[in-house]
Short mmCIF file of C-alpha atoms and ligand atoms in Angstrom, two decimals:
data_model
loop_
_atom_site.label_atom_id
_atom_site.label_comp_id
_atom_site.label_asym_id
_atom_site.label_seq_id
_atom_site.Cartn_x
_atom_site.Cartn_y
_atom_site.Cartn_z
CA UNK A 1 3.78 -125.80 -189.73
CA UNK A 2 4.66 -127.58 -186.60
CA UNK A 3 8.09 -126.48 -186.93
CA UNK A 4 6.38 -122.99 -186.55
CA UNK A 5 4.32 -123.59 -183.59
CA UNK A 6 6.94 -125.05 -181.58
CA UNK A 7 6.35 -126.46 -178.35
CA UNK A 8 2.11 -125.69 -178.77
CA UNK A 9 2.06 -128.62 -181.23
CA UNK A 10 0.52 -130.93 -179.30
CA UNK A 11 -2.40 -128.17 -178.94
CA UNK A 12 -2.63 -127.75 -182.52
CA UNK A 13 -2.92 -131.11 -183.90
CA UNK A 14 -5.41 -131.58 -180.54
CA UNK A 15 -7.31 -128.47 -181.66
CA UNK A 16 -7.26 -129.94 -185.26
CA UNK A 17 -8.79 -133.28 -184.52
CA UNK A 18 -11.08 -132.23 -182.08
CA UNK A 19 -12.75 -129.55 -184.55
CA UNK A 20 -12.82 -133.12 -187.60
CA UNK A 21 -14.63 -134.74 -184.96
CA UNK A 22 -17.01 -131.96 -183.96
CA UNK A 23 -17.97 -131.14 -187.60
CA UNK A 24 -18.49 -134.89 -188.23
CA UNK A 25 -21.12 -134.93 -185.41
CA UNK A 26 -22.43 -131.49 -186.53
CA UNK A 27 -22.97 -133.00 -190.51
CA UNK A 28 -24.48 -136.26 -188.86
CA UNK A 29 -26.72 -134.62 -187.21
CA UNK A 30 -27.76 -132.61 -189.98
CA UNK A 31 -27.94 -135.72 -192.12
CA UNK A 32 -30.27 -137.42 -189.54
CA UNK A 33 -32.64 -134.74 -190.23
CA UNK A 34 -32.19 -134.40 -193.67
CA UNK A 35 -35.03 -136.98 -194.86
CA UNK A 36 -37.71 -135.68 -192.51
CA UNK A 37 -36.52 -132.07 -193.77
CA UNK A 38 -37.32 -133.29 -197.34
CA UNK A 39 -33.63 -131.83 -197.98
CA UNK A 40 -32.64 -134.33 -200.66
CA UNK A 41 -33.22 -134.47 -204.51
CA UNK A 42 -32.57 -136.73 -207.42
CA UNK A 43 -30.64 -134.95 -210.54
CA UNK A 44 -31.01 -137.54 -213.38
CA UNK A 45 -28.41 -138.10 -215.89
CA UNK A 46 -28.73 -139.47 -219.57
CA UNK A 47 -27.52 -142.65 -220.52
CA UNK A 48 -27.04 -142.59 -224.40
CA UNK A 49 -27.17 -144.98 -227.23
CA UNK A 50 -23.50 -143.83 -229.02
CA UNK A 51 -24.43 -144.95 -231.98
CA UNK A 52 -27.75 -142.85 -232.62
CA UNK A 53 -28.14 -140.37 -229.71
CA UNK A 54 -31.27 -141.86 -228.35
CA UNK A 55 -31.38 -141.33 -224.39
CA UNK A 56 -32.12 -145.09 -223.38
CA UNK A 57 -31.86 -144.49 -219.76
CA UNK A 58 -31.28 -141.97 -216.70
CA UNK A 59 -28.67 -143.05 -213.98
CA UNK A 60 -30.53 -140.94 -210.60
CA UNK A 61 -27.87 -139.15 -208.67
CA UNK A 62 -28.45 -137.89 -204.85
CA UNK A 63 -28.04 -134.17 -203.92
CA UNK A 64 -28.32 -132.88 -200.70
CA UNK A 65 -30.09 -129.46 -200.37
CA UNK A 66 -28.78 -128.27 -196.37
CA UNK A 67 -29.49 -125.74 -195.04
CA UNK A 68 -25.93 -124.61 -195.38
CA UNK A 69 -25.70 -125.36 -199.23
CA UNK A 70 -25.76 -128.06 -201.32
CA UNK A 71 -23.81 -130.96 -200.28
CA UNK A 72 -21.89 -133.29 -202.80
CA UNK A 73 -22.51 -137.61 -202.57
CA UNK A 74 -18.36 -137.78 -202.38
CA UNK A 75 -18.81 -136.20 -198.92
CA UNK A 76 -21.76 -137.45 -197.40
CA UNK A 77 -22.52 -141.15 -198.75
CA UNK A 78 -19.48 -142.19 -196.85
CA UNK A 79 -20.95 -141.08 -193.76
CA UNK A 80 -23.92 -142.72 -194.56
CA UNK A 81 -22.51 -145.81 -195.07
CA UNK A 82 -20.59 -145.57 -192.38
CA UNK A 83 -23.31 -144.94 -189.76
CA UNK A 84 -25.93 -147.18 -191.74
CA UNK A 85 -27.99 -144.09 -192.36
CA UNK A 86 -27.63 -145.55 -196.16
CA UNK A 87 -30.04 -147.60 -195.26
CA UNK A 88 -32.91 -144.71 -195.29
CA UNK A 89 -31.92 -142.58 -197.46
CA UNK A 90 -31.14 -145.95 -199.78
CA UNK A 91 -34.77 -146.66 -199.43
CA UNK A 92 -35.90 -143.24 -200.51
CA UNK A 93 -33.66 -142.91 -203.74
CA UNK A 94 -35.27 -145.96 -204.69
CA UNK A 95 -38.59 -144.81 -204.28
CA UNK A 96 -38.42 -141.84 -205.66
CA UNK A 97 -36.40 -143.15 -208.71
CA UNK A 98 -38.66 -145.78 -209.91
CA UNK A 99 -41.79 -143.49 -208.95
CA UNK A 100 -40.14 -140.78 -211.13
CA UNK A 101 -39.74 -143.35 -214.10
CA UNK A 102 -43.42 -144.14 -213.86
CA UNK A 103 -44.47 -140.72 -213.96
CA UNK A 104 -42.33 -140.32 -217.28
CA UNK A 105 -43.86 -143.72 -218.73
CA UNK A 106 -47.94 -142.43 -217.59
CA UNK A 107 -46.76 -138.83 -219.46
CA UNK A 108 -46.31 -140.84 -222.44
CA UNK A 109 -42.76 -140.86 -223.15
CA UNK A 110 -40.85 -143.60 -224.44
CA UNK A 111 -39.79 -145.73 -221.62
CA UNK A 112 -36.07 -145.87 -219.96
CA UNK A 113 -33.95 -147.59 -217.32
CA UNK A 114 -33.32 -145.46 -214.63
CA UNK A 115 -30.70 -146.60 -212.57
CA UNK A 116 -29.88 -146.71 -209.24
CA UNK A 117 -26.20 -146.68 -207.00
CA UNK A 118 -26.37 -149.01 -204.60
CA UNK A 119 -23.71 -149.47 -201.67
CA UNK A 120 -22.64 -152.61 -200.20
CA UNK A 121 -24.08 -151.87 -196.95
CA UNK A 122 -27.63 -152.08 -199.07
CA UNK A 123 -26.80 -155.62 -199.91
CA UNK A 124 -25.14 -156.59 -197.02
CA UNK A 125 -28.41 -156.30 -195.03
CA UNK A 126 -29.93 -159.26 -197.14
CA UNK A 127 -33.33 -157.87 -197.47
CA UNK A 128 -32.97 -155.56 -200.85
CA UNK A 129 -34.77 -157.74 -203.05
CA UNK A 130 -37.97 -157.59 -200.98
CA UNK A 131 -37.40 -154.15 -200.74
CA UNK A 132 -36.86 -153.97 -204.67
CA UNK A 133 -40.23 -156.26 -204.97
CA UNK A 134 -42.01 -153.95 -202.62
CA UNK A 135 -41.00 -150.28 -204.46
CA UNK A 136 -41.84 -152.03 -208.02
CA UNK A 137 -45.37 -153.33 -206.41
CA UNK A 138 -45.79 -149.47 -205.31
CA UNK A 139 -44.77 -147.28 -207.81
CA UNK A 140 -45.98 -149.65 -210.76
CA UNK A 141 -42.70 -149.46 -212.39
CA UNK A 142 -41.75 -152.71 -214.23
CA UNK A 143 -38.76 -154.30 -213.10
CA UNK A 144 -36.88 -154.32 -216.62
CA UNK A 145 -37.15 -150.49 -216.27
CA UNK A 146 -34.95 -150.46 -213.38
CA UNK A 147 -31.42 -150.81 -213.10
CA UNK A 148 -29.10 -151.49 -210.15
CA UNK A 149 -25.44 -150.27 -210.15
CA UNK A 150 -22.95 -151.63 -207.65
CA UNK A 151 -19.38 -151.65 -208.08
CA UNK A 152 -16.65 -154.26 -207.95
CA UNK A 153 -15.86 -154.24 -204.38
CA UNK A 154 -19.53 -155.48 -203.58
CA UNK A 155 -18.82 -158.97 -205.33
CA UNK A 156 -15.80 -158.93 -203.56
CA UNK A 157 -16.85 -158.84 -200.25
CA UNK A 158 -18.85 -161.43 -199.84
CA UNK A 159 -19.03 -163.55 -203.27
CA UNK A 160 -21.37 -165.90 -202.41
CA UNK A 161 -24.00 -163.89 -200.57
CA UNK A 162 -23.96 -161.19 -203.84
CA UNK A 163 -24.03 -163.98 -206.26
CA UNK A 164 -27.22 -164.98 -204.67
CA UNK A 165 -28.37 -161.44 -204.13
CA UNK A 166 -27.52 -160.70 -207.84
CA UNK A 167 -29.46 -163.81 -209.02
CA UNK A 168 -32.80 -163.06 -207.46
CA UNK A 169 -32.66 -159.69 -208.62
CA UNK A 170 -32.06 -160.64 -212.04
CA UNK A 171 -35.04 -163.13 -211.89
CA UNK A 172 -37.05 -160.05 -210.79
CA UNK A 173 -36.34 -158.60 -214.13
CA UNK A 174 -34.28 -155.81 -212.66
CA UNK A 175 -30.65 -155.00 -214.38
CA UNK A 176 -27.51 -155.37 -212.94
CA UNK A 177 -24.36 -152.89 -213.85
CA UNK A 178 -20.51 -152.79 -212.77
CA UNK A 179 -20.12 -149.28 -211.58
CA UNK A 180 -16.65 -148.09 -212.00
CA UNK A 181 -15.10 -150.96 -213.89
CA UNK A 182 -11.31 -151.06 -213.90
CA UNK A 183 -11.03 -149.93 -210.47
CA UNK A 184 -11.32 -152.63 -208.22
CA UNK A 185 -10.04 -155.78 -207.98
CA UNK A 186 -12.65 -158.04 -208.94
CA UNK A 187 -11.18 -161.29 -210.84
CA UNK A 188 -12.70 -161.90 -214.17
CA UNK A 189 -13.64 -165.25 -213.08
CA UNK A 190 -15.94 -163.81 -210.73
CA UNK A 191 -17.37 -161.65 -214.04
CA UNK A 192 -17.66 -164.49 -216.40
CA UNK A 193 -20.21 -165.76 -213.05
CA UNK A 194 -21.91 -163.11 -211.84
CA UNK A 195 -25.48 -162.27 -213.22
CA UNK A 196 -24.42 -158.53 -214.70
CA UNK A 197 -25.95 -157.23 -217.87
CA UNK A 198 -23.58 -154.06 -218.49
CA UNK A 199 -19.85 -153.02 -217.16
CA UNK A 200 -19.63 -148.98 -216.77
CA UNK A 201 -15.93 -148.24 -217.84
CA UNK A 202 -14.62 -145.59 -214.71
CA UNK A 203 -14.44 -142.70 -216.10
CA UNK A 204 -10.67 -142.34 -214.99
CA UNK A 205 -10.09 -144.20 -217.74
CA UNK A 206 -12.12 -142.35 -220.48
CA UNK A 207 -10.47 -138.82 -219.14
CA UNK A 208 -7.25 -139.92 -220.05
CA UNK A 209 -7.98 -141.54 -223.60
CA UNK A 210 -6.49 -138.69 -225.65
CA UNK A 211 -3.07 -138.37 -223.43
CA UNK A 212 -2.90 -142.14 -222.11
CA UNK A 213 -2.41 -144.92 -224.16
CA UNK A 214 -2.57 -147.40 -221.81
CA UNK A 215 -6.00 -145.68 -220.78
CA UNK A 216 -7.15 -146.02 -224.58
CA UNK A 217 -5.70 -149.93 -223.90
CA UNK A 218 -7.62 -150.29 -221.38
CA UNK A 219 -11.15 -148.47 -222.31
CA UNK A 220 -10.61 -150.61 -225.84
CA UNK A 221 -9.69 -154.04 -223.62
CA UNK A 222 -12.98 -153.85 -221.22
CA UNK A 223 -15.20 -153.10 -224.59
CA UNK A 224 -13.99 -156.33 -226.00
CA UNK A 225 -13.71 -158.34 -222.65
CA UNK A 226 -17.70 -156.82 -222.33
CA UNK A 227 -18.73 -158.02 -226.02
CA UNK A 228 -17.13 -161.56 -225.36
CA UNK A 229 -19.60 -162.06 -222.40
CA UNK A 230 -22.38 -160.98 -224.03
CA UNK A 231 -22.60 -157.45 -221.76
CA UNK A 232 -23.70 -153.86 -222.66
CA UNK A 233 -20.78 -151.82 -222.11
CA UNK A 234 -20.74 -147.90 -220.89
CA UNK A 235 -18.20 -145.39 -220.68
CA UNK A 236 -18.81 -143.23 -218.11
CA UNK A 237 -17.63 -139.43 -218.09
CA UNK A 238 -17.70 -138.25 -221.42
CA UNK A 239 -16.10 -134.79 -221.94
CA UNK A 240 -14.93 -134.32 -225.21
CA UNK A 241 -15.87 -135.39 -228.73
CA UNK A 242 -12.93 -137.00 -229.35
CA UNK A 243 -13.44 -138.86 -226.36
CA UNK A 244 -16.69 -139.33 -227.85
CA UNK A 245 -15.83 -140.17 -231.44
CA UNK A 246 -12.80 -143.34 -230.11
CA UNK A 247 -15.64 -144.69 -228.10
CA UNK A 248 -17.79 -145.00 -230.76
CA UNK A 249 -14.83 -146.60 -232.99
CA UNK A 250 -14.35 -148.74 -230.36
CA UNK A 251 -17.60 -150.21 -230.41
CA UNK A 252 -18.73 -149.04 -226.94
CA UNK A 253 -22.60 -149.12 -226.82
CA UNK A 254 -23.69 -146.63 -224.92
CA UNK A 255 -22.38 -143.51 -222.78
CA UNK A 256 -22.35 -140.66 -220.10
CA UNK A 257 -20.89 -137.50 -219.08
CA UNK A 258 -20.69 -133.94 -219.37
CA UNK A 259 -20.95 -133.50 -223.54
CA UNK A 260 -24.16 -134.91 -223.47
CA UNK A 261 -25.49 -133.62 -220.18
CA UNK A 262 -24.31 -132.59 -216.99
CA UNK A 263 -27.23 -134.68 -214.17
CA UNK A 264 -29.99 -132.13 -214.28
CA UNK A 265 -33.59 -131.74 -212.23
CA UNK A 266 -36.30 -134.10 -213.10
CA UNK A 267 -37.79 -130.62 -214.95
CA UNK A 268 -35.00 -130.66 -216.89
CA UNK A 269 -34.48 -134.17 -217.57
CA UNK A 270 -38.10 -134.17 -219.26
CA UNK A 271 -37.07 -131.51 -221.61
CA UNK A 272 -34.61 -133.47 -222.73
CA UNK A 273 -36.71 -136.72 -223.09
CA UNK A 274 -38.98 -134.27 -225.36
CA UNK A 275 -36.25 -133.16 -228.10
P1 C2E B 327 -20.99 -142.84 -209.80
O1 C2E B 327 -22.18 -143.70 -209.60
O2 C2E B 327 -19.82 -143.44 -210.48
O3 C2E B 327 -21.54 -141.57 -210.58
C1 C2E B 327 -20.81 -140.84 -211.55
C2 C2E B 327 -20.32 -139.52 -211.02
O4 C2E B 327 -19.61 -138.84 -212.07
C3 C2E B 327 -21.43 -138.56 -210.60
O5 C2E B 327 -20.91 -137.76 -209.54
C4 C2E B 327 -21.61 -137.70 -211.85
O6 C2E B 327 -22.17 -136.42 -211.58
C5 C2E B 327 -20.19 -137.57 -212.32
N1 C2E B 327 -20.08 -137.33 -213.76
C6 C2E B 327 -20.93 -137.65 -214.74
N2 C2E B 327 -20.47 -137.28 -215.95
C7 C2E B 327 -19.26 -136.71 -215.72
C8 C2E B 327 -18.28 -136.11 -216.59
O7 C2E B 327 -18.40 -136.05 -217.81
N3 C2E B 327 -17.15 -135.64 -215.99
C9 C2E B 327 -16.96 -135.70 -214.64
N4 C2E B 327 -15.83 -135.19 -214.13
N5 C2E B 327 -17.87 -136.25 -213.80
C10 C2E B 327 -19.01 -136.75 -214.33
P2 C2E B 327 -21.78 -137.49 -208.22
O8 C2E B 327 -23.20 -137.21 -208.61
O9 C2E B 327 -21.04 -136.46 -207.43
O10 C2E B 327 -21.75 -138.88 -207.48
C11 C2E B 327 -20.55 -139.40 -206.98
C12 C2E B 327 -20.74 -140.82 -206.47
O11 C2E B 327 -21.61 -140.81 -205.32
C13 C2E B 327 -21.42 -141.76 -207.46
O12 C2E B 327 -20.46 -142.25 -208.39
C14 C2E B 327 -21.96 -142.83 -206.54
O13 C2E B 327 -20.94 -143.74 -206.22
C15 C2E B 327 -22.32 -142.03 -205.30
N6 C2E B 327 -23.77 -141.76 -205.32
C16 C2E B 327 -24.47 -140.79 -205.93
N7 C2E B 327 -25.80 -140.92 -205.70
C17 C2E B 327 -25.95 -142.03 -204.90
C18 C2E B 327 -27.08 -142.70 -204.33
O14 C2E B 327 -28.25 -142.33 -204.51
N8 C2E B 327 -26.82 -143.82 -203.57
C19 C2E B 327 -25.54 -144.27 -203.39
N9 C2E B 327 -25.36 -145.38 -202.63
N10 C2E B 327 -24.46 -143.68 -203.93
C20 C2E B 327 -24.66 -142.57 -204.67
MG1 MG B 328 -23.20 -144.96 -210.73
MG1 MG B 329 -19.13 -144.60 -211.82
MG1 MG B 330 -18.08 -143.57 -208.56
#
């Protein structure tokens, strides 16, 4: 393509970068607005006992209604994090997760962890476990019926300040789960450590199980690395029963992804807490 445009090719790639940065500002702007608009929602998706089916817990996933569509987290929550707007909108996932579990406790269904992503600009900032202690005191949602995910570049960044982070959260009651395990580069040292109750195998891994077998190596290597330190382990991104049907050979406890449910509206989340 520059070949094509010849001597204007400074004007292009000008052109080019100048319209990134515009449409940056133009989304940021939008996604200032977008809490006061009320333009976000929550889609819940079922976390499943492998073994017998049982929905044991809903991991709450962030979708941006805009005015020009529906917005995925890939390209937004990078923005956020960037430009600390994760620290809002962090706040208000929170909320409205653990206020949504209560509602599904008080309407008499059996109770579940919902659990919430949280991004290492959220811990960074020191304060989460006030702000943990102060969204359990509101909503009335006990803390073992709340999960945190983080993922392995979080311990990573700063060990010691997480460790401690980790800790008090844990003596809250609240859960702690690897997000994406397998990806990063956190040492197992660090995992035999840190206060973590379940590792969520990335579903990169469990995509590949039928065509990989160093995938299938790997899913059946984290299981028993899990087991051996006493964690719950997930696989994330179920698709297929044979996926399915090797995870529960493997002994993997529980599991997500699109053969059980796709992440659905709190509506239809409670339908499925009914069957
Ligand atoms: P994650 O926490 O690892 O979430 C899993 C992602 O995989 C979700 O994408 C989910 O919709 C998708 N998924 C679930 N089952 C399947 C499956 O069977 N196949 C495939 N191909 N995908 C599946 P989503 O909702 O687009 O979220 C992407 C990422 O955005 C999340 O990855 C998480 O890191 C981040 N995110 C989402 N909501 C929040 C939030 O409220 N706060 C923060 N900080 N991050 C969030
Ligand atoms: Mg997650
Ligand atoms: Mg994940
Ligand atoms: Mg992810």
């Amino acid at each position: 393509k520059a070949k094509e445009l010849g001597r204007n090719n400074f004007q292009y790639f000008a052109t080019e970068m100048n319209d990134t940065a515009t449409d940056r500002l133009a989304l940021l702007n939008r996604l200032r607005q977008a809490i006061p608009n009320h333009e976000f929602v929550l889609h819940y998706q079922p976390k499943i006992n492998l073994a017998n089916g049982d929905i044991i817990g809903a991991e709450a996933l962030i979708r941006w209604n805009s005015a020009e569509g529906m917005v995925s987290p890939g390209s937004f929550i990078p923005l956020a994090e960037e430009t600390g707007l994760i620290i809002p909108i962090g706040v208000w996932v929170l909320e409205t997760a653990c206020r949504q579990n209560r509602a599904w406790q008080l309407a008499g269904y059996a109770p579940i962890t919902i659990s919430v992503n949280l991004s290492s600009r959220q811990l960074a900032r020191g304060d989460i476990v006030e702000q943990v202690e102060q969204v359990l005191a509101e909503t009335g949602l006990e803390a073992q019926y709340l999960e945190l995910e983080i993922t392995e570049s979080v311990m990573a960044s700063d060990v010691e300040k997480s460790f401690a982070l980790l800790t008090r959260l844990r003596l809250l009651g609240v859960k702690i789960s690897l997000d994406d395990f397998g990806t990063g580069y956190s040492s197992l040292s660090y995992l035999k450590r840190f206060p973590v109750d379940t590792l969520k195998i990335d579903q990169s891994f469990v995509r590949d199980l039928a065509t990989s077998q160093d995938s299938a190596a790997i899913v059946k290597a984290i299981i028993s690395l899990g087991h051996n330190l006493n964690l719950t382990v997930l696989a994330e991104g179920i698709e297929t029963e044979e996926q399915f049907q090797f995870l529960l050979k493997s002994a993997c406890n529980e599991g997500q992804g699109y053969l059980m449910s796709r992440p659905v509206s709190h509506q239809h989340f409670e339908l499925l807490l009914q069957r």
